[in-house]
Amino acid sequence: MKKIDEVYEALSKIIDPEIGFDIVSLGLIYDVTVTNSSVEIKMTLSTKSCPLHDMILSWVQTAALGVDGIEKCDIDLVWEPAWNVDMINHEVRKKLKD
Amino acid sequence: MMSIGAFAPPFRLVGGYFAVGVMFLVICVFTFWNADFDIMLSLNSALFFHTFLLGFVISIIIGALYQLVSVILEKPFFTLKFAYLNFFVFTIGVISLLLGMYFENLIFLNIAGILLMIFFLYFCTVYLLSFIGCKVWNFSVISLLCSGIFLLFGILCALALVLVLNGRLDIDFSFLVSLHIYLVFGSVYFVILGASSVLIPMFSLAHKSKFYLYYLSGISYVLGFFALFYEIKFSEILAIISVILFVLQVIMILQKRIRKKFEYWSLNIYFSFICLILGVIYFYFGESEKLIFTLSFGFLYSFIVAHLYKILPFLIWYNYISKFVGKLKIPMLDDMIMKKVAYMSLAFNVLAIFFSGFGFRLSALILIFISIVLLITNIINFFRYTKFGQLKKGK
């Protein structure tokens, strides 16, 4: 498995406790770049007022550093483009609507 | 962008206000029974209004504000110094006020007046000082600022009322009561406007909504305050327009929601807004008791309960469970709710509003009492999770 896929897999284990789905399926991870032993994760949150802000970032950091061979993780938290429901994975969106 | 963790007040402080609020909610059922809403200025009516609005609503709102201010303003609450002391001052003040009104005892009323004045002046001051240096000025921030200003002036009106009663000030008493009610209700209303503009899109996963109607609703309510000095009828009309705009705004937001599922939060929200509209209808037909019951136990109660089901589990999860992420199998927020109990509580609430509509006061009060007991059952269950790690290790 490619390193980038391993990072995505680790991130997909992080569940938003309020929504009940993982942050990758929710479309909160915009981009992952792996260079040697470093990873840069470009991500957002569902709302600027997200009360779990620092906690989610620390989970992302821990998950990424838990991947074999990754020693450094930089998180670029962005608000543009603003997250919206169209970014949610199709299956999760269907479950939310049911 | 600041997070809750950076400036979160101690859970005991927020939880304390919530616990006291729910205690006064139980008492509300009895003070409503005792009230005569044909005589609005009677002590018995005032007893209910103060138990409900001051004891229940303001308690919950202040607890929630300690938590929400840092999230919405993206900066810390000005200070938490004396916050616990002030909490005790508030609780004893409200109890004294209710005893004073029930027994028509001036000593209790005077003690309550002093304690509550100290509490509110201190809280309003630190709350309003929290806005200094705020870099975000969106609708929710402006609403919270308005709520603080309304509360401050509402409390000053209460002080003026006491001075009029003592014969130390000569102002039209009923006009002063109108000002006091409009301002205090306004402070509650603006917190609801501001908080809902953040919480409803957040919990329903609704984005890309425009907030024009929120702004118009707020402006309409503020204009209604100035109209009080001219003609009270204009003020009432502007307040009703404000409420209608608020309801329309929420409908607009909910139309864009992706979480379509009807559950304990959304059903309580829908029911609260139905009751708000029902309240406007009762107001139009001059049905004062039905209006008060519906706005209190329909709109405000359901709106607050909906958010208690979201905020309390979240706070307990954040403070007591999150540290076990990755170490133990942890519950989601939704798992912490006893859903059947929550739905039964709502069902009894709906029945209570239905029965009150036909003038069955006792039946409505019994039903709302059952609804409250079921709510408390869920709250006690939330608090079990404060022992989460210990329970797991015990197993």
Tab-separated table of C-alpha atoms in Angstrom:
chain	number	residue	atom	x	y	z
A	1	MET	CA	0.000	0.000	0.000
A	2	LYS	CA	1.269	3.498	-0.830
A	3	LYS	CA	2.234	5.717	2.100
A	4	ILE	CA	-0.440	8.254	1.167
A	5	ASP	CA	-3.103	5.535	1.264
A	6	GLU	CA	-1.864	4.454	4.668
A	7	VAL	CA	-2.242	8.018	5.926
A	8	TYR	CA	-5.783	8.225	4.528
A	9	GLU	CA	-6.598	4.897	6.148
A	10	ALA	CA	-5.310	6.136	9.510
A	11	LEU	CA	-7.314	9.351	9.160
A	12	SER	CA	-10.454	7.436	8.247
A	13	LYS	CA	-10.437	5.947	11.754
A	14	ILE	CA	-11.082	9.385	13.253
A	15	ILE	CA	-14.790	9.674	13.933
A	16	ASP	CA	-16.606	12.933	14.536
A	17	PRO	CA	-18.471	12.017	17.751
A	18	GLU	CA	-21.389	14.309	16.954
A	19	ILE	CA	-22.031	13.312	13.342
A	20	GLY	CA	-20.907	9.724	13.874
A	21	PHE	CA	-18.865	9.393	10.646
A	22	ASP	CA	-15.159	9.572	9.902
A	23	ILE	CA	-13.491	12.805	8.814
A	24	VAL	CA	-12.330	11.430	5.462
A	25	SER	CA	-15.841	10.361	4.426
A	26	LEU	CA	-17.140	13.708	5.632
A	27	GLY	CA	-14.779	15.398	3.163
A	28	LEU	CA	-12.860	17.328	5.788
A	29	ILE	CA	-9.481	16.194	4.424
A	30	TYR	CA	-8.716	18.282	1.326
A	31	ASP	CA	-5.268	16.987	0.494
A	32	VAL	CA	-2.475	14.782	1.794
A	33	THR	CA	1.098	15.156	0.564
A	34	VAL	CA	3.792	12.749	1.656
A	35	THR	CA	7.430	13.724	1.165
A	36	ASN	CA	9.921	11.185	2.506
A	37	SER	CA	9.053	10.877	6.198
A	38	SER	CA	6.897	14.044	6.330
A	39	VAL	CA	3.228	14.459	5.673
A	40	GLU	CA	1.316	17.669	5.055
A	41	ILE	CA	-2.420	17.471	5.584
A	42	LYS	CA	-4.648	20.191	4.214
A	43	MET	CA	-7.976	20.019	5.945
A	44	THR	CA	-10.966	21.951	7.216
A	45	LEU	CA	-13.717	21.575	9.828
A	46	SER	CA	-17.462	21.454	9.304
A	47	THR	CA	-17.885	24.846	10.971
A	48	LYS	CA	-15.610	27.580	12.288
A	49	SER	CA	-17.419	27.233	15.594
A	50	CYS	CA	-16.540	23.541	15.820
A	51	PRO	CA	-16.031	22.996	19.552
A	52	LEU	CA	-13.810	19.977	18.889
A	53	HIS	CA	-11.365	22.059	16.848
A	54	ASP	CA	-8.150	21.390	18.806
A	55	MET	CA	-9.130	17.839	19.671
A	56	ILE	CA	-9.683	16.811	16.028
A	57	LEU	CA	-6.376	18.393	15.005
A	58	SER	CA	-4.563	16.450	17.714
A	59	TRP	CA	-6.242	13.205	16.599
A	60	VAL	CA	-5.171	13.899	13.010
A	61	GLN	CA	-1.609	14.523	14.166
A	62	THR	CA	-1.537	11.328	16.256
A	63	ALA	CA	-3.090	9.229	13.477
A	64	ALA	CA	-0.644	10.476	10.849
A	65	LEU	CA	2.387	9.978	13.085
A	66	GLY	CA	1.144	6.475	13.824
A	67	VAL	CA	1.775	5.462	10.200
A	68	ASP	CA	5.038	3.539	9.766
A	69	GLY	CA	7.786	5.775	8.420
A	70	ILE	CA	6.024	9.078	9.100
A	71	GLU	CA	7.990	11.212	11.529
A	72	LYS	CA	6.664	14.698	10.873
A	73	CYS	CA	3.127	15.946	10.330
A	74	ASP	CA	2.111	19.491	9.379
A	75	ILE	CA	-1.557	20.384	9.382
A	76	ASP	CA	-2.754	23.230	7.193
A	77	LEU	CA	-6.216	24.131	8.516
A	78	VAL	CA	-8.039	26.142	5.843
A	79	TRP	CA	-11.481	27.741	5.557
A	80	GLU	CA	-11.369	28.221	1.798
A	81	PRO	CA	-12.918	26.498	0.045
A	82	ALA	CA	-15.527	26.421	2.785
A	83	TRP	CA	-16.694	22.923	3.620
A	84	ASN	CA	-20.175	22.063	2.453
A	85	VAL	CA	-22.365	19.010	2.352
A	86	ASP	CA	-21.516	18.298	-1.303
A	87	MET	CA	-18.071	17.260	-0.083
A	88	ILE	CA	-19.504	14.385	1.940
A	89	ASN	CA	-18.991	10.916	0.546
A	90	HIS	CA	-22.089	9.750	-1.361
A	91	GLU	CA	-22.836	6.787	0.915
A	92	VAL	CA	-22.509	8.791	4.104
A	93	ARG	CA	-24.741	11.504	2.662
A	94	LYS	CA	-27.346	8.872	1.875
A	95	LYS	CA	-27.158	7.556	5.451
A	96	LEU	CA	-27.527	11.061	6.864
A	97	LYS	CA	-30.634	11.619	4.787
A	98	ASP	CA	-32.288	8.347	5.841
B	1	MET	CA	-10.229	30.654	15.236
B	2	MET	CA	-10.333	29.609	18.848
B	3	SER	CA	-11.593	26.361	20.169
B	4	ILE	CA	-13.593	25.375	23.158
B	5	GLY	CA	-10.616	23.641	24.706
B	6	ALA	CA	-8.492	26.753	24.823
B	7	PHE	CA	-10.817	28.697	27.119
B	8	ALA	CA	-13.378	26.184	28.310
B	9	PRO	CA	-14.745	27.016	31.759
B	10	PRO	CA	-14.781	24.232	34.356
B	11	PHE	CA	-17.531	21.711	33.630
B	12	ARG	CA	-18.682	22.014	37.246
B	13	LEU	CA	-19.594	25.662	36.662
B	14	VAL	CA	-21.629	25.039	33.503
B	15	GLY	CA	-23.108	21.825	34.925
B	16	GLY	CA	-23.987	23.676	38.136
B	17	TYR	CA	-26.080	26.251	36.259
B	18	PHE	CA	-27.765	23.478	34.262
B	19	ALA	CA	-28.561	21.468	37.410
B	20	VAL	CA	-29.999	24.495	39.214
B	21	GLY	CA	-31.970	25.415	36.089
B	22	VAL	CA	-33.597	21.989	35.937
B	23	MET	CA	-34.393	22.175	39.677
B	24	PHE	CA	-36.280	25.446	39.104
B	25	LEU	CA	-38.000	23.895	36.082
B	26	VAL	CA	-39.600	21.338	38.394
B	27	ILE	CA	-40.755	24.134	40.713
B	28	CYS	CA	-42.277	25.960	37.701
B	29	VAL	CA	-45.011	23.344	37.436
B	30	PHE	CA	-46.217	24.238	40.940
B	31	THR	CA	-45.842	28.002	40.548
B	32	PHE	CA	-47.835	27.858	37.298
B	33	TRP	CA	-50.639	26.067	39.146
B	34	ASN	CA	-50.603	28.829	41.728
B	35	ALA	CA	-50.621	31.704	39.196
B	36	ASP	CA	-53.546	33.802	38.021
B	37	PHE	CA	-52.764	35.151	34.564
B	38	ASP	CA	-55.857	37.329	34.444
B	39	ILE	CA	-53.951	39.576	36.832
B	40	MET	CA	-50.531	39.778	35.200
B	41	LEU	CA	-49.059	42.118	37.796
B	42	SER	CA	-50.025	39.892	40.734
B	43	LEU	CA	-47.264	38.351	42.856
B	44	ASN	CA	-48.457	34.845	41.986
B	45	SER	CA	-48.044	35.512	38.255
B	46	ALA	CA	-44.689	37.156	38.899
B	47	LEU	CA	-43.709	34.083	40.941
B	48	PHE	CA	-44.217	31.829	37.929
B	49	PHE	CA	-42.488	34.199	35.490
B	50	HIS	CA	-39.459	34.484	37.756
B	51	THR	CA	-39.284	30.748	38.477
B	52	PHE	CA	-39.425	29.977	34.786
B	53	LEU	CA	-37.514	32.817	33.159
B	54	LEU	CA	-35.015	33.565	35.907
B	55	GLY	CA	-34.721	30.188	37.606
B	56	PHE	CA	-34.855	27.930	34.558
B	57	VAL	CA	-34.198	29.874	31.356
B	58	ILE	CA	-31.583	32.357	32.620
B	59	SER	CA	-29.749	29.600	34.560
B	60	ILE	CA	-29.448	27.446	31.462
B	61	ILE	CA	-28.552	30.433	29.297
B	62	ILE	CA	-25.805	31.626	31.646
B	63	GLY	CA	-24.350	28.117	31.861
B	64	ALA	CA	-24.469	27.870	28.068
B	65	LEU	CA	-22.968	31.358	27.657
B	66	TYR	CA	-19.934	30.463	29.763
B	67	GLN	CA	-19.387	27.655	27.275
B	68	LEU	CA	-20.435	29.330	24.024
B	69	VAL	CA	-18.883	32.791	24.357
B	70	SER	CA	-15.331	31.616	23.709
B	71	VAL	CA	-16.486	29.530	20.740
B	72	ILE	CA	-18.538	32.301	19.135
B	73	LEU	CA	-16.301	35.272	19.991
B	74	GLU	CA	-13.147	33.263	19.322
B	75	LYS	CA	-11.590	34.679	22.474
B	76	PRO	CA	-11.820	33.832	26.157
B	77	PHE	CA	-14.533	34.897	28.552
B	78	PHE	CA	-13.247	38.124	30.151
B	79	THR	CA	-12.651	36.447	33.513
B	80	LEU	CA	-13.847	33.440	35.473
B	81	LYS	CA	-12.813	34.995	38.786
B	82	PHE	CA	-15.600	34.841	41.360
B	83	ALA	CA	-17.685	32.765	38.912
B	84	TYR	CA	-18.441	30.077	41.538
B	85	LEU	CA	-19.184	32.674	44.193
B	86	ASN	CA	-21.470	34.469	41.763
B	87	PHE	CA	-23.207	31.165	40.999
B	88	PHE	CA	-24.055	30.748	44.698
B	89	VAL	CA	-25.163	34.389	44.924
B	90	PHE	CA	-27.497	33.753	41.971
B	91	THR	CA	-28.940	30.521	43.382
B	92	ILE	CA	-29.584	31.961	46.840
B	93	GLY	CA	-30.925	35.152	45.241
B	94	VAL	CA	-33.467	33.288	43.118
B	95	ILE	CA	-34.564	31.087	46.037
B	96	SER	CA	-34.996	34.202	48.223
B	97	LEU	CA	-36.968	35.925	45.480
B	98	LEU	CA	-39.321	32.983	45.046
B	99	LEU	CA	-39.816	32.632	48.804
B	100	GLY	CA	-40.408	36.376	49.069
B	101	MET	CA	-43.029	36.291	46.340
B	102	TYR	CA	-44.715	33.152	47.637
B	103	PHE	CA	-44.922	34.315	51.277
B	104	GLU	CA	-45.219	38.000	50.312
B	105	ASN	CA	-42.267	38.586	52.604
B	106	LEU	CA	-40.360	41.869	52.173
B	107	ILE	CA	-37.242	40.639	53.988
B	108	PHE	CA	-36.751	37.813	51.498
B	109	LEU	CA	-37.558	40.177	48.619
B	110	ASN	CA	-34.982	42.718	49.788
B	111	ILE	CA	-32.308	40.033	50.230
B	112	ALA	CA	-33.150	38.698	46.768
B	113	GLY	CA	-33.026	42.190	45.263
B	114	ILE	CA	-29.548	42.836	46.624
B	115	LEU	CA	-28.144	39.387	45.745
B	116	LEU	CA	-29.568	39.313	42.233
B	117	MET	CA	-28.440	42.869	41.567
B	118	ILE	CA	-24.881	41.938	42.595
B	119	PHE	CA	-25.043	38.795	40.476
B	120	PHE	CA	-26.383	40.421	37.327
B	121	LEU	CA	-24.243	43.550	37.475
B	122	TYR	CA	-21.133	41.414	37.890
B	123	PHE	CA	-22.116	38.882	35.221
B	124	CYS	CA	-23.216	41.564	32.724
B	125	THR	CA	-19.993	43.497	33.274
B	126	VAL	CA	-17.644	40.556	32.662
B	127	TYR	CA	-19.865	39.288	29.855
B	128	LEU	CA	-19.886	42.636	28.037
B	129	LEU	CA	-16.153	43.139	28.664
B	130	SER	CA	-15.604	39.823	26.845
B	131	PHE	CA	-16.527	41.588	23.588
B	132	ILE	CA	-13.586	43.992	23.823
B	133	GLY	CA	-10.982	43.022	21.271
B	134	CYS	CA	-13.351	40.651	19.479
B	135	LYS	CA	-12.195	40.326	15.870
B	136	VAL	CA	-15.208	38.516	14.430
B	137	TRP	CA	-18.408	40.501	14.027
B	138	ASN	CA	-20.964	38.150	12.552
B	139	PHE	CA	-24.657	37.803	13.374
B	140	SER	CA	-24.164	35.527	16.382
B	141	VAL	CA	-21.642	37.916	17.989
B	142	ILE	CA	-23.866	40.952	17.434
B	143	SER	CA	-26.829	39.036	18.894
B	144	LEU	CA	-24.918	38.038	21.996
B	145	LEU	CA	-23.792	41.652	22.462
B	146	CYS	CA	-27.417	42.833	22.146
B	147	SER	CA	-28.479	40.211	24.697
B	148	GLY	CA	-25.931	41.542	27.206
B	149	ILE	CA	-27.066	45.142	26.688
B	150	PHE	CA	-30.751	44.175	26.984
B	151	LEU	CA	-30.021	42.186	30.147
B	152	LEU	CA	-28.098	45.053	31.733
B	153	PHE	CA	-30.879	47.561	31.084
B	154	GLY	CA	-33.525	44.992	32.060
B	155	ILE	CA	-31.832	44.597	35.426
B	156	LEU	CA	-31.544	48.351	35.876
B	157	CYS	CA	-35.302	48.526	35.236
B	158	ALA	CA	-35.778	45.883	37.949
B	159	LEU	CA	-33.794	48.104	40.326
B	160	ALA	CA	-35.969	51.068	39.343
B	161	LEU	CA	-39.078	48.930	40.011
B	162	VAL	CA	-37.859	48.190	43.527
B	163	LEU	CA	-37.201	51.915	44.091
B	164	VAL	CA	-40.696	52.787	42.857
B	165	LEU	CA	-42.184	50.158	45.198
B	166	ASN	CA	-40.193	51.659	48.086
B	167	GLY	CA	-41.459	55.124	47.180
B	168	ARG	CA	-37.981	56.434	46.330
B	169	LEU	CA	-38.617	56.935	42.640
B	170	ASP	CA	-41.625	58.392	40.873
B	171	ILE	CA	-42.037	56.671	37.483
B	172	ASP	CA	-45.115	55.031	35.943
B	173	PHE	CA	-44.979	51.509	37.458
B	174	SER	CA	-46.771	49.649	34.660
B	175	PHE	CA	-44.601	51.325	31.992
B	176	LEU	CA	-41.508	50.291	33.939
B	177	VAL	CA	-42.829	46.709	34.131
B	178	SER	CA	-43.319	46.752	30.342
B	179	LEU	CA	-39.748	47.961	29.853
B	180	HIS	CA	-38.428	45.324	32.264
B	181	ILE	CA	-40.326	42.492	30.543
B	182	TYR	CA	-39.368	43.647	27.021
B	183	LEU	CA	-35.704	44.014	27.933
B	184	VAL	CA	-35.338	40.775	29.900
B	185	PHE	CA	-37.292	38.771	27.339
B	186	GLY	CA	-35.155	40.509	24.694
B	187	SER	CA	-31.958	39.320	26.370
B	188	VAL	CA	-33.250	35.736	26.260
B	189	TYR	CA	-34.504	36.200	22.692
B	190	PHE	CA	-31.176	37.548	21.408
B	191	VAL	CA	-29.272	34.638	22.967
B	192	ILE	CA	-31.701	32.296	21.189
B	193	LEU	CA	-31.245	34.175	17.888
B	194	GLY	CA	-27.463	34.174	18.175
B	195	ALA	CA	-27.088	30.621	19.440
B	196	SER	CA	-29.559	29.221	16.918
B	197	SER	CA	-27.662	30.872	14.042
B	198	VAL	CA	-24.651	28.748	15.036
B	199	LEU	CA	-26.233	25.618	16.495
B	200	ILE	CA	-29.069	24.918	14.044
B	201	PRO	CA	-26.823	24.870	10.930
B	202	MET	CA	-24.195	22.931	12.928
B	203	PHE	CA	-26.504	20.205	14.211
B	204	SER	CA	-28.635	19.882	11.070
B	205	LEU	CA	-25.619	20.107	8.723
B	206	ALA	CA	-27.125	22.966	6.749
B	207	HIS	CA	-24.765	25.269	4.923
B	208	LYS	CA	-24.801	28.169	2.466
B	209	SER	CA	-27.733	29.847	4.236
B	210	LYS	CA	-28.144	33.622	4.052
B	211	PHE	CA	-28.891	35.321	7.355
B	212	TYR	CA	-30.856	38.369	6.115
B	213	LEU	CA	-33.965	37.418	8.026
B	214	TYR	CA	-31.961	36.974	11.225
B	215	TYR	CA	-30.707	40.561	10.905
B	216	LEU	CA	-34.185	41.891	10.094
B	217	SER	CA	-35.619	39.946	13.029
B	218	GLY	CA	-33.074	41.467	15.413
B	219	ILE	CA	-33.608	44.985	14.032
B	220	SER	CA	-37.380	44.588	14.346
B	221	TYR	CA	-37.083	43.584	18.009
B	222	VAL	CA	-34.764	46.541	18.783
B	223	LEU	CA	-37.176	48.948	17.044
B	224	GLY	CA	-39.928	47.430	19.167
B	225	PHE	CA	-38.048	48.583	22.247
B	226	PHE	CA	-38.016	52.202	21.068
B	227	ALA	CA	-41.681	51.901	20.083
B	228	LEU	CA	-42.473	51.195	23.750
B	229	PHE	CA	-41.875	54.879	24.478
B	230	TYR	CA	-44.375	55.853	21.820
B	231	GLU	CA	-47.149	53.258	21.681
B	232	ILE	CA	-47.055	49.807	23.257
B	233	LYS	CA	-49.164	48.335	20.428
B	234	PHE	CA	-46.460	49.184	17.845
B	235	SER	CA	-43.953	47.515	20.084
B	236	GLU	CA	-46.026	44.319	20.203
B	237	ILE	CA	-46.436	44.332	16.414
B	238	LEU	CA	-42.699	44.762	15.857
B	239	ALA	CA	-41.933	41.954	18.330
B	240	ILE	CA	-44.359	39.647	16.491
B	241	ILE	CA	-42.809	40.584	13.125
B	242	SER	CA	-39.427	39.766	14.637
B	243	VAL	CA	-40.664	36.336	15.756
B	244	ILE	CA	-42.182	35.579	12.323
B	245	LEU	CA	-38.923	36.556	10.589
B	246	PHE	CA	-37.025	34.320	13.002
B	247	VAL	CA	-39.298	31.359	12.251
B	248	LEU	CA	-38.958	31.965	8.490
B	249	GLN	CA	-35.175	32.145	8.841
B	250	VAL	CA	-35.052	28.817	10.680
B	251	ILE	CA	-37.301	27.230	8.038
B	252	MET	CA	-34.901	28.531	5.348
B	253	ILE	CA	-31.932	26.990	7.165
B	254	LEU	CA	-33.660	23.671	7.790
B	255	GLN	CA	-34.670	23.433	4.120
B	256	LYS	CA	-30.958	23.201	3.309
B	257	ARG	CA	-30.152	20.609	5.939
B	258	ILE	CA	-28.582	17.336	4.925
B	259	ARG	CA	-29.511	15.568	8.147
B	260	LYS	CA	-33.099	14.836	7.223
B	261	LYS	CA	-33.656	12.277	9.936
B	262	PHE	CA	-36.249	13.172	12.537
B	263	GLU	CA	-34.757	12.565	15.966
B	264	TYR	CA	-34.890	13.953	19.524
B	265	TRP	CA	-33.101	17.192	18.566
B	266	SER	CA	-34.913	18.037	15.335
B	267	LEU	CA	-38.358	16.990	16.606
B	268	ASN	CA	-37.974	19.204	19.678
B	269	ILE	CA	-36.829	22.094	17.466
B	270	TYR	CA	-39.801	21.687	15.091
B	271	PHE	CA	-42.190	21.435	18.010
B	272	SER	CA	-40.737	24.531	19.684
B	273	PHE	CA	-41.272	26.610	16.534
B	274	ILE	CA	-44.801	25.270	16.064
B	275	CYS	CA	-45.465	26.428	19.638
B	276	LEU	CA	-43.954	29.827	18.868
B	277	ILE	CA	-46.438	30.256	16.002
B	278	LEU	CA	-49.245	28.919	18.207
B	279	GLY	CA	-48.219	31.491	20.808
B	280	VAL	CA	-48.610	34.307	18.257
B	281	ILE	CA	-52.137	33.008	17.509
B	282	TYR	CA	-53.046	32.885	21.232
B	283	PHE	CA	-51.642	36.402	21.615
B	284	TYR	CA	-53.868	37.622	18.775
B	285	PHE	CA	-56.955	36.142	20.458
B	286	GLY	CA	-55.964	37.415	23.910
B	287	GLU	CA	-55.696	33.923	25.443
B	288	SER	CA	-53.148	34.900	28.087
B	289	GLU	CA	-52.872	31.641	30.049
B	290	LYS	CA	-52.631	29.481	26.925
B	291	LEU	CA	-50.124	31.936	25.487
B	292	ILE	CA	-47.903	31.767	28.569
B	293	PHE	CA	-48.123	27.981	28.870
B	294	THR	CA	-47.359	27.502	25.172
B	295	LEU	CA	-44.447	29.929	25.047
B	296	SER	CA	-42.985	28.626	28.311
B	297	PHE	CA	-43.507	24.868	28.129
B	298	GLY	CA	-43.848	24.694	24.345
B	299	PHE	CA	-41.386	27.068	22.721
B	300	LEU	CA	-38.703	27.779	25.358
B	301	TYR	CA	-38.795	24.391	27.112
B	302	SER	CA	-38.577	22.366	23.879
B	303	PHE	CA	-35.917	24.632	22.380
B	304	ILE	CA	-33.774	24.336	25.502
B	305	VAL	CA	-34.383	20.584	25.892
B	306	ALA	CA	-33.367	19.997	22.243
B	307	HIS	CA	-30.038	21.676	22.924
B	308	LEU	CA	-29.556	20.064	26.339
B	309	TYR	CA	-29.646	16.717	24.503
B	310	LYS	CA	-26.772	17.975	22.357
B	311	ILE	CA	-24.751	20.189	24.718
B	312	LEU	CA	-24.727	18.109	27.917
B	313	PRO	CA	-23.570	14.832	26.309
B	314	PHE	CA	-20.993	16.820	24.360
B	315	LEU	CA	-19.596	18.513	27.494
B	316	ILE	CA	-19.426	15.224	29.382
B	317	TRP	CA	-17.910	13.503	26.368
B	318	TYR	CA	-15.339	16.297	25.992
B	319	ASN	CA	-14.400	16.442	29.668
B	320	TYR	CA	-14.631	12.792	30.709
B	321	ILE	CA	-14.575	10.515	27.653
B	322	SER	CA	-12.379	12.119	24.971
B	323	LYS	CA	-9.198	11.276	26.880
B	324	PHE	CA	-9.932	7.589	26.245
B	325	VAL	CA	-10.021	7.982	22.445
B	326	GLY	CA	-7.728	5.338	20.982
B	327	LYS	CA	-7.485	3.544	24.344
B	328	LEU	CA	-11.012	2.257	24.925
B	329	LYS	CA	-14.094	1.761	22.792
B	330	ILE	CA	-15.828	5.048	23.296
B	331	PRO	CA	-19.479	5.996	22.799
B	332	MET	CA	-20.638	8.540	20.230
B	333	LEU	CA	-22.750	11.433	21.553
B	334	ASP	CA	-25.865	9.813	20.153
B	335	ASP	CA	-25.159	6.636	22.157
B	336	MET	CA	-25.310	8.616	25.407
B	337	ILE	CA	-29.013	9.458	24.949
B	338	MET	CA	-31.792	7.184	26.148
B	339	LYS	CA	-33.801	7.733	22.983
B	340	LYS	CA	-37.076	6.113	23.997
B	341	VAL	CA	-37.114	8.216	27.159
B	342	ALA	CA	-36.360	11.359	25.115
B	343	TYR	CA	-39.220	10.613	22.690
B	344	MET	CA	-41.609	9.862	25.550
B	345	SER	CA	-40.653	13.152	27.173
B	346	LEU	CA	-41.456	14.969	23.924
B	347	ALA	CA	-44.741	13.064	23.532
B	348	PHE	CA	-45.876	14.156	27.003
B	349	ASN	CA	-44.809	17.693	26.167
B	350	VAL	CA	-46.944	17.650	22.997
B	351	LEU	CA	-49.908	16.282	24.966
B	352	ALA	CA	-49.453	18.978	27.609
B	353	ILE	CA	-49.652	21.731	24.972
B	354	PHE	CA	-52.670	20.006	23.420
B	355	PHE	CA	-54.524	19.795	26.740
B	356	SER	CA	-53.634	23.372	27.681
B	357	GLY	CA	-55.199	24.449	24.377
B	358	PHE	CA	-58.535	23.167	25.686
B	359	GLY	CA	-58.048	24.868	29.031
B	360	PHE	CA	-57.304	21.664	30.995
B	361	ARG	CA	-54.793	23.276	33.312
B	362	LEU	CA	-54.282	20.390	35.762
B	363	SER	CA	-53.952	17.714	33.049
B	364	ALA	CA	-51.495	19.902	31.126
B	365	LEU	CA	-49.391	20.457	34.234
B	366	ILE	CA	-49.332	16.746	35.128
B	367	LEU	CA	-48.267	15.919	31.570
B	368	ILE	CA	-45.523	18.520	31.535
B	369	PHE	CA	-44.356	17.293	34.930
B	370	ILE	CA	-43.990	13.748	33.513
B	371	SER	CA	-42.115	15.196	30.537
B	372	ILE	CA	-39.710	16.966	32.920
B	373	VAL	CA	-39.186	13.801	35.010
B	374	LEU	CA	-38.278	11.923	31.813
B	375	LEU	CA	-35.888	14.715	30.838
B	376	ILE	CA	-34.228	14.458	34.259
B	377	THR	CA	-33.926	10.685	33.792
B	378	ASN	CA	-31.901	11.317	30.631
B	379	ILE	CA	-29.777	13.962	32.358
B	380	ILE	CA	-28.964	11.566	35.226
B	381	ASN	CA	-27.968	9.017	32.594
B	382	PHE	CA	-25.606	11.592	30.966
B	383	PHE	CA	-23.907	12.161	34.300
B	384	ARG	CA	-23.217	8.420	34.626
B	385	TYR	CA	-20.712	8.923	31.812
B	386	THR	CA	-18.579	11.177	34.022
B	387	LYS	CA	-17.335	7.867	35.479
B	388	PHE	CA	-16.707	6.416	32.008
B	389	GLY	CA	-13.059	5.320	32.447
B	390	GLN	CA	-13.684	3.860	35.891
B	391	LEU	CA	-16.728	1.927	34.695
B	392	LYS	CA	-14.768	0.417	31.808
B	393	LYS	CA	-11.833	-0.521	34.014
B	394	GLY	CA	-14.255	-2.007	36.554
B	395	LYS	CA	-15.643	-4.267	33.874
